[in-house]
Amino acid sequence: MNILLLEDDLILSAELCRFLESNNFTCDKIYDGETFLRQIKNNSYDLYLLDINVPKINGLDVCQTIRSFDKSTPIIIISAYGDISDKKDAFTRLADDYLVKPFQFEELLLRINSLLRRKMPSDNSDQDIIRIDDLIINKTEQKVYRGGNEITLTLKEFQLLVYLAEAQGRTVSKQQITEHVWEHNFNTNTNTVEVYINFLRKKIDKDFKIKLIHTRSGFGYYLSPL
């Protein structure tokens, strides 16, 4: 699980990251709001920790900006401001939790774990959930998530993604895809498979640094973080 921390207190920032990493998280730390927003454009995270009083763009404005394009990744505000008006402002901007400094790191860990449990899809049956890197496919609910965000797919796009994912990194040919996804309902010489692969790439890979859908020239396609 990857966490991005916005905190301009260098000592507290370092201590928080060390604590989180000791509890099996990865933690990147940023010291101003402007750099923070640039960081999340090409990187996916499972949770954001935001101080309010930071340089360039304050944490509340960062929270509001995140929510303009990302409704689901949990956000915890960590701030020395403890008035109810400050908390109200944070929750109005759709933060998920608010922790007043100074706080016990263990309490923060409890809140993080609680939010991450709520974030996961409701059906946790191994046969119905496919996880590849930060991609989650819920076969029962026909829902797809990447980086904590739900991705809307058409039925054929979803069926194609599931078929690629269930191949577990093996290359599948165009003919195999037509047999399993389209059941020979169109001419295998058409470019329909390539078109749908491109549709998936735009939705699954375009906004992420790590690409999951790959072409093996002359053989077909495979889905893998490598």
mmCIF file of C-alpha atoms in Angstrom:
data_model
loop_
_atom_site.group_PDB
_atom_site.id
_atom_site.type_symbol
_atom_site.label_atom_id
_atom_site.label_comp_id
_atom_site.label_asym_id
_atom_site.label_seq_id
_atom_site.Cartn_x
_atom_site.Cartn_y
_atom_site.Cartn_z
ATOM 1 C CA MET A 1 0.000 0.000 0.000
ATOM 2 C CA ASN A 2 1.409 3.376 -1.070
ATOM 3 C CA ILE A 3 0.882 6.558 0.942
ATOM 4 C CA LEU A 4 1.712 10.119 -0.099
ATOM 5 C CA LEU A 5 2.388 12.541 2.755
ATOM 6 C CA LEU A 6 2.106 16.336 2.549
ATOM 7 C CA GLU A 7 3.982 17.752 5.548
ATOM 8 C CA ASP A 8 6.456 20.649 5.653
ATOM 9 C CA ASP A 9 7.857 19.799 9.100
ATOM 10 C CA LEU A 10 10.949 17.881 7.996
ATOM 11 C CA ILE A 11 11.405 16.028 11.293
ATOM 12 C CA LEU A 12 7.757 14.970 11.624
ATOM 13 C CA SER A 13 7.647 14.020 7.948
ATOM 14 C CA ALA A 14 10.677 11.756 8.282
ATOM 15 C CA GLU A 15 9.383 10.183 11.496
ATOM 16 C CA LEU A 16 5.955 9.498 10.006
ATOM 17 C CA CYS A 17 7.409 7.852 6.922
ATOM 18 C CA ARG A 18 9.736 5.680 9.003
ATOM 19 C CA PHE A 19 6.799 4.582 11.159
ATOM 20 C CA LEU A 20 4.600 3.780 8.160
ATOM 21 C CA GLU A 21 7.378 1.882 6.410
ATOM 22 C CA SER A 22 7.947 -0.147 9.578
ATOM 23 C CA ASN A 23 4.291 -1.166 9.255
ATOM 24 C CA ASN A 24 4.637 -2.431 5.681
ATOM 25 C CA PHE A 25 3.542 0.701 3.817
ATOM 26 C CA THR A 26 5.554 2.675 1.326
ATOM 27 C CA CYS A 27 5.605 6.400 2.017
ATOM 28 C CA ASP A 28 6.605 9.296 -0.222
ATOM 29 C CA LYS A 29 6.899 12.709 1.409
ATOM 30 C CA ILE A 30 6.242 16.093 -0.177
ATOM 31 C CA TYR A 31 6.739 19.476 1.494
ATOM 32 C CA ASP A 32 4.466 21.828 -0.500
ATOM 33 C CA GLY A 33 1.037 21.559 -2.094
ATOM 34 C CA GLU A 34 2.085 22.457 -5.620
ATOM 35 C CA THR A 35 4.670 19.674 -5.833
ATOM 36 C CA PHE A 36 2.187 17.295 -4.210
ATOM 37 C CA LEU A 37 -0.378 17.814 -6.975
ATOM 38 C CA ARG A 38 2.270 17.311 -9.648
ATOM 39 C CA GLN A 39 3.367 14.088 -7.956
ATOM 40 C CA ILE A 40 -0.070 12.465 -8.091
ATOM 41 C CA LYS A 41 -0.560 13.130 -11.807
ATOM 42 C CA ASN A 42 1.708 10.271 -12.868
ATOM 43 C CA ASN A 43 1.784 8.127 -9.731
ATOM 44 C CA SER A 44 -0.933 6.134 -7.994
ATOM 45 C CA TYR A 45 -1.395 6.039 -4.232
ATOM 46 C CA ASP A 46 -3.735 4.217 -1.879
ATOM 47 C CA LEU A 47 -4.088 7.032 0.662
ATOM 48 C CA TYR A 48 -3.165 10.698 1.130
ATOM 49 C CA LEU A 49 -2.053 12.367 4.383
ATOM 50 C CA LEU A 50 -2.366 16.164 4.233
ATOM 51 C CA ASP A 51 -1.200 18.850 6.605
ATOM 52 C CA ILE A 52 -3.115 22.103 6.144
ATOM 53 C CA ASN A 53 -0.520 24.804 6.750
ATOM 54 C CA VAL A 54 2.028 24.049 4.007
ATOM 55 C CA PRO A 55 3.702 26.284 1.382
ATOM 56 C CA LYS A 56 2.309 27.269 -2.058
ATOM 57 C CA ILE A 57 -1.041 25.438 -1.935
ATOM 58 C CA ASN A 58 -2.516 24.605 1.472
ATOM 59 C CA GLY A 59 -3.719 21.141 2.362
ATOM 60 C CA LEU A 60 -7.432 21.972 2.211
ATOM 61 C CA ASP A 61 -7.116 23.306 -1.328
ATOM 62 C CA VAL A 62 -5.081 20.225 -2.249
ATOM 63 C CA CYS A 63 -7.880 18.048 -0.826
ATOM 64 C CA GLN A 64 -10.497 19.904 -2.858
ATOM 65 C CA THR A 65 -8.415 19.596 -6.029
ATOM 66 C CA ILE A 66 -7.958 15.850 -5.525
ATOM 67 C CA ARG A 67 -11.695 15.385 -5.082
ATOM 68 C CA SER A 68 -12.362 17.152 -8.386
ATOM 69 C CA PHE A 69 -10.977 14.096 -10.214
ATOM 70 C CA ASP A 70 -10.611 11.365 -7.576
ATOM 71 C CA LYS A 71 -13.627 10.611 -5.418
ATOM 72 C CA SER A 72 -12.441 7.436 -3.740
ATOM 73 C CA THR A 73 -8.805 7.531 -2.556
ATOM 74 C CA PRO A 74 -8.922 8.092 1.226
ATOM 75 C CA ILE A 75 -7.690 11.446 2.542
ATOM 76 C CA ILE A 76 -6.715 12.086 6.159
ATOM 77 C CA ILE A 77 -6.054 15.635 7.313
ATOM 78 C CA ILE A 78 -3.337 15.926 9.985
ATOM 79 C CA SER A 79 -3.237 19.433 11.434
ATOM 80 C CA ALA A 80 -2.529 21.504 14.517
ATOM 81 C CA TYR A 81 -5.812 23.321 13.854
ATOM 82 C CA GLY A 82 -8.333 21.720 16.184
ATOM 83 C CA ASP A 83 -11.354 24.030 16.038
ATOM 84 C CA ILE A 84 -14.641 22.578 14.874
ATOM 85 C CA SER A 85 -14.715 25.169 12.061
ATOM 86 C CA ASP A 86 -11.415 23.782 10.702
ATOM 87 C CA LYS A 87 -12.740 20.236 10.817
ATOM 88 C CA LYS A 88 -15.990 21.302 9.176
ATOM 89 C CA ASP A 89 -14.028 22.955 6.370
ATOM 90 C CA ALA A 90 -12.007 19.775 5.803
ATOM 91 C CA PHE A 91 -15.045 17.497 5.705
ATOM 92 C CA THR A 92 -16.890 19.942 3.445
ATOM 93 C CA ARG A 93 -14.027 19.440 1.001
ATOM 94 C CA LEU A 94 -14.635 15.676 1.276
ATOM 95 C CA ALA A 95 -11.720 14.622 3.487
ATOM 96 C CA ASP A 96 -12.373 11.205 5.059
ATOM 97 C CA ASP A 97 -10.806 11.813 8.472
ATOM 98 C CA TYR A 98 -9.170 14.519 10.573
ATOM 99 C CA LEU A 99 -6.460 14.033 13.193
ATOM 100 C CA VAL A 100 -5.279 16.887 15.419
ATOM 101 C CA LYS A 101 -1.566 17.261 16.194
ATOM 102 C CA PRO A 102 0.076 16.087 18.309
ATOM 103 C CA PHE A 103 -1.255 12.567 17.900
ATOM 104 C CA GLN A 104 -0.126 9.021 18.607
ATOM 105 C CA PHE A 105 1.264 7.339 15.518
ATOM 106 C CA GLU A 106 -0.567 4.159 16.500
ATOM 107 C CA GLU A 107 -3.886 6.019 16.341
ATOM 108 C CA LEU A 108 -3.032 7.228 12.846
ATOM 109 C CA LEU A 109 -2.248 3.635 11.853
ATOM 110 C CA LEU A 110 -5.656 2.466 13.130
ATOM 111 C CA ARG A 111 -7.409 5.144 11.100
ATOM 112 C CA ILE A 112 -5.414 4.348 7.963
ATOM 113 C CA ASN A 113 -6.192 0.645 8.177
ATOM 114 C CA SER A 114 -9.869 1.357 8.784
ATOM 115 C CA LEU A 115 -10.132 3.570 5.707
ATOM 116 C CA LEU A 116 -8.235 1.131 3.500
ATOM 117 C CA ARG A 117 -10.527 -1.730 4.544
ATOM 118 C CA ARG A 118 -13.572 0.346 3.576
ATOM 119 C CA LYS A 119 -11.983 1.272 0.252
ATOM 120 C CA MET A 120 -11.644 -2.314 -0.965
ATOM 121 C CA PRO A 121 -14.457 -3.882 -3.032
ATOM 122 C CA SER A 122 -17.103 -5.562 -0.900
ATOM 123 C CA ASP A 123 -16.735 -9.088 -2.310
ATOM 124 C CA ASN A 124 -13.410 -10.479 -1.130
ATOM 125 C CA SER A 125 -13.781 -13.984 -2.524
ATOM 126 C CA ASP A 126 -10.505 -14.940 -4.179
ATOM 127 C CA GLN A 127 -12.274 -16.397 -7.206
ATOM 128 C CA ASP A 128 -14.227 -13.185 -7.827
ATOM 129 C CA ILE A 129 -11.458 -10.616 -7.227
ATOM 130 C CA ILE A 130 -8.407 -10.305 -9.491
ATOM 131 C CA ARG A 131 -5.550 -8.079 -8.305
ATOM 132 C CA ILE A 132 -2.643 -7.132 -10.567
ATOM 133 C CA ASP A 133 -0.414 -4.403 -9.168
ATOM 134 C CA ASP A 134 -2.882 -1.584 -8.289
ATOM 135 C CA LEU A 135 -5.559 -2.931 -10.654
ATOM 136 C CA ILE A 136 -8.556 -4.621 -9.005
ATOM 137 C CA ILE A 137 -11.202 -6.457 -11.022
ATOM 138 C CA ASN A 138 -14.408 -7.455 -9.234
ATOM 139 C CA LYS A 139 -15.948 -10.081 -11.503
ATOM 140 C CA THR A 140 -19.172 -10.431 -9.524
ATOM 141 C CA GLU A 141 -19.986 -6.729 -9.482
ATOM 142 C CA GLN A 142 -18.342 -6.145 -12.887
ATOM 143 C CA LYS A 143 -16.342 -3.262 -11.478
ATOM 144 C CA VAL A 144 -12.740 -2.236 -12.103
ATOM 145 C CA TYR A 145 -10.477 -0.074 -9.921
ATOM 146 C CA ARG A 146 -7.014 1.281 -10.481
ATOM 147 C CA GLY A 147 -5.101 3.407 -7.985
ATOM 148 C CA GLY A 148 -8.232 3.427 -5.844
ATOM 149 C CA ASN A 149 -10.374 4.952 -8.596
ATOM 150 C CA GLU A 150 -13.259 3.150 -10.268
ATOM 151 C CA ILE A 151 -12.910 2.846 -14.061
ATOM 152 C CA THR A 152 -16.033 2.600 -16.206
ATOM 153 C CA LEU A 153 -15.867 -0.060 -18.926
ATOM 154 C CA THR A 154 -18.326 -1.338 -21.510
ATOM 155 C CA LEU A 155 -19.317 -4.998 -21.271
ATOM 156 C CA LYS A 156 -16.922 -6.091 -24.044
ATOM 157 C CA GLU A 157 -14.079 -4.022 -22.577
ATOM 158 C CA PHE A 158 -14.699 -5.687 -19.216
ATOM 159 C CA GLN A 159 -14.804 -9.180 -20.728
ATOM 160 C CA LEU A 160 -11.581 -8.529 -22.632
ATOM 161 C CA LEU A 161 -9.837 -7.213 -19.509
ATOM 162 C CA VAL A 162 -10.936 -10.250 -17.470
ATOM 163 C CA TYR A 163 -9.706 -12.631 -20.175
ATOM 164 C CA LEU A 164 -6.295 -10.933 -20.293
ATOM 165 C CA ALA A 165 -6.063 -10.880 -16.495
ATOM 166 C CA GLU A 166 -7.008 -14.545 -16.104
ATOM 167 C CA ALA A 167 -4.203 -15.484 -18.509
ATOM 168 C CA GLN A 168 -1.861 -14.536 -15.626
ATOM 169 C CA GLY A 169 0.759 -12.832 -17.768
ATOM 170 C CA ARG A 170 0.658 -15.339 -20.651
ATOM 171 C CA THR A 171 0.381 -13.988 -24.191
ATOM 172 C CA VAL A 172 -3.011 -14.607 -25.833
ATOM 173 C CA SER A 173 -3.492 -14.380 -29.593
ATOM 174 C CA LYS A 174 -6.104 -12.396 -31.477
ATOM 175 C CA GLN A 175 -7.817 -15.670 -32.414
ATOM 176 C CA GLN A 176 -7.965 -16.801 -28.780
ATOM 177 C CA ILE A 177 -9.472 -13.450 -27.809
ATOM 178 C CA THR A 178 -12.155 -13.654 -30.511
ATOM 179 C CA GLU A 179 -13.050 -17.190 -29.438
ATOM 180 C CA HIS A 180 -13.425 -16.310 -25.764
ATOM 181 C CA VAL A 181 -14.715 -12.733 -25.882
ATOM 182 C CA TRP A 182 -16.646 -12.528 -29.165
ATOM 183 C CA GLU A 183 -17.298 -16.256 -29.700
ATOM 184 C CA HIS A 184 -16.544 -16.000 -33.444
ATOM 185 C CA ASN A 185 -19.294 -13.414 -33.953
ATOM 186 C CA PHE A 186 -17.076 -11.335 -36.241
ATOM 187 C CA ASN A 187 -14.399 -11.825 -38.874
ATOM 188 C CA THR A 188 -11.022 -12.471 -37.216
ATOM 189 C CA ASN A 189 -9.348 -10.461 -39.966
ATOM 190 C CA THR A 190 -10.968 -7.242 -38.781
ATOM 191 C CA ASN A 191 -9.145 -4.883 -36.437
ATOM 192 C CA THR A 192 -11.815 -5.111 -33.730
ATOM 193 C CA VAL A 193 -9.419 -6.669 -31.221
ATOM 194 C CA GLU A 194 -6.827 -3.934 -31.758
ATOM 195 C CA VAL A 195 -9.515 -1.272 -31.395
ATOM 196 C CA TYR A 196 -10.699 -2.698 -28.062
ATOM 197 C CA ILE A 197 -7.140 -3.125 -26.814
ATOM 198 C CA ASN A 198 -6.622 0.585 -27.515
ATOM 199 C CA PHE A 199 -9.875 1.411 -25.701
ATOM 200 C CA LEU A 200 -8.589 -0.484 -22.655
ATOM 201 C CA ARG A 201 -5.159 1.150 -22.778
ATOM 202 C CA LYS A 202 -6.728 4.599 -22.716
ATOM 203 C CA LYS A 203 -8.798 3.718 -19.662
ATOM 204 C CA ILE A 204 -6.442 1.399 -17.765
ATOM 205 C CA ASP A 205 -2.936 2.656 -18.606
ATOM 206 C CA LYS A 206 -2.995 6.188 -20.010
ATOM 207 C CA ASP A 207 -2.866 8.070 -16.689
ATOM 208 C CA PHE A 208 -0.474 5.690 -14.926
ATOM 209 C CA LYS A 209 3.295 5.414 -14.952
ATOM 210 C CA ILE A 210 3.250 1.609 -14.868
ATOM 211 C CA LYS A 211 1.660 0.169 -18.009
ATOM 212 C CA LEU A 212 -0.187 -3.149 -17.665
ATOM 213 C CA ILE A 213 -1.384 -4.000 -21.205
ATOM 214 C CA HIS A 214 1.381 -5.065 -23.570
ATOM 215 C CA THR A 215 1.732 -6.250 -27.163
ATOM 216 C CA ARG A 216 4.006 -9.143 -28.098
ATOM 217 C CA SER A 217 4.585 -8.459 -31.778
ATOM 218 C CA GLY A 218 3.418 -11.298 -34.002
ATOM 219 C CA PHE A 219 1.935 -13.270 -31.081
ATOM 220 C CA GLY A 220 -0.720 -11.254 -29.274
ATOM 221 C CA TYR A 221 -1.319 -9.418 -26.007
ATOM 222 C CA TYR A 222 -0.646 -9.898 -22.314
ATOM 223 C CA LEU A 223 -1.428 -8.116 -19.052
ATOM 224 C CA SER A 224 1.386 -7.701 -16.557
ATOM 225 C CA PRO A 225 3.038 -4.936 -14.476
ATOM 226 C CA LEU A 226 6.443 -6.030 -15.881
#
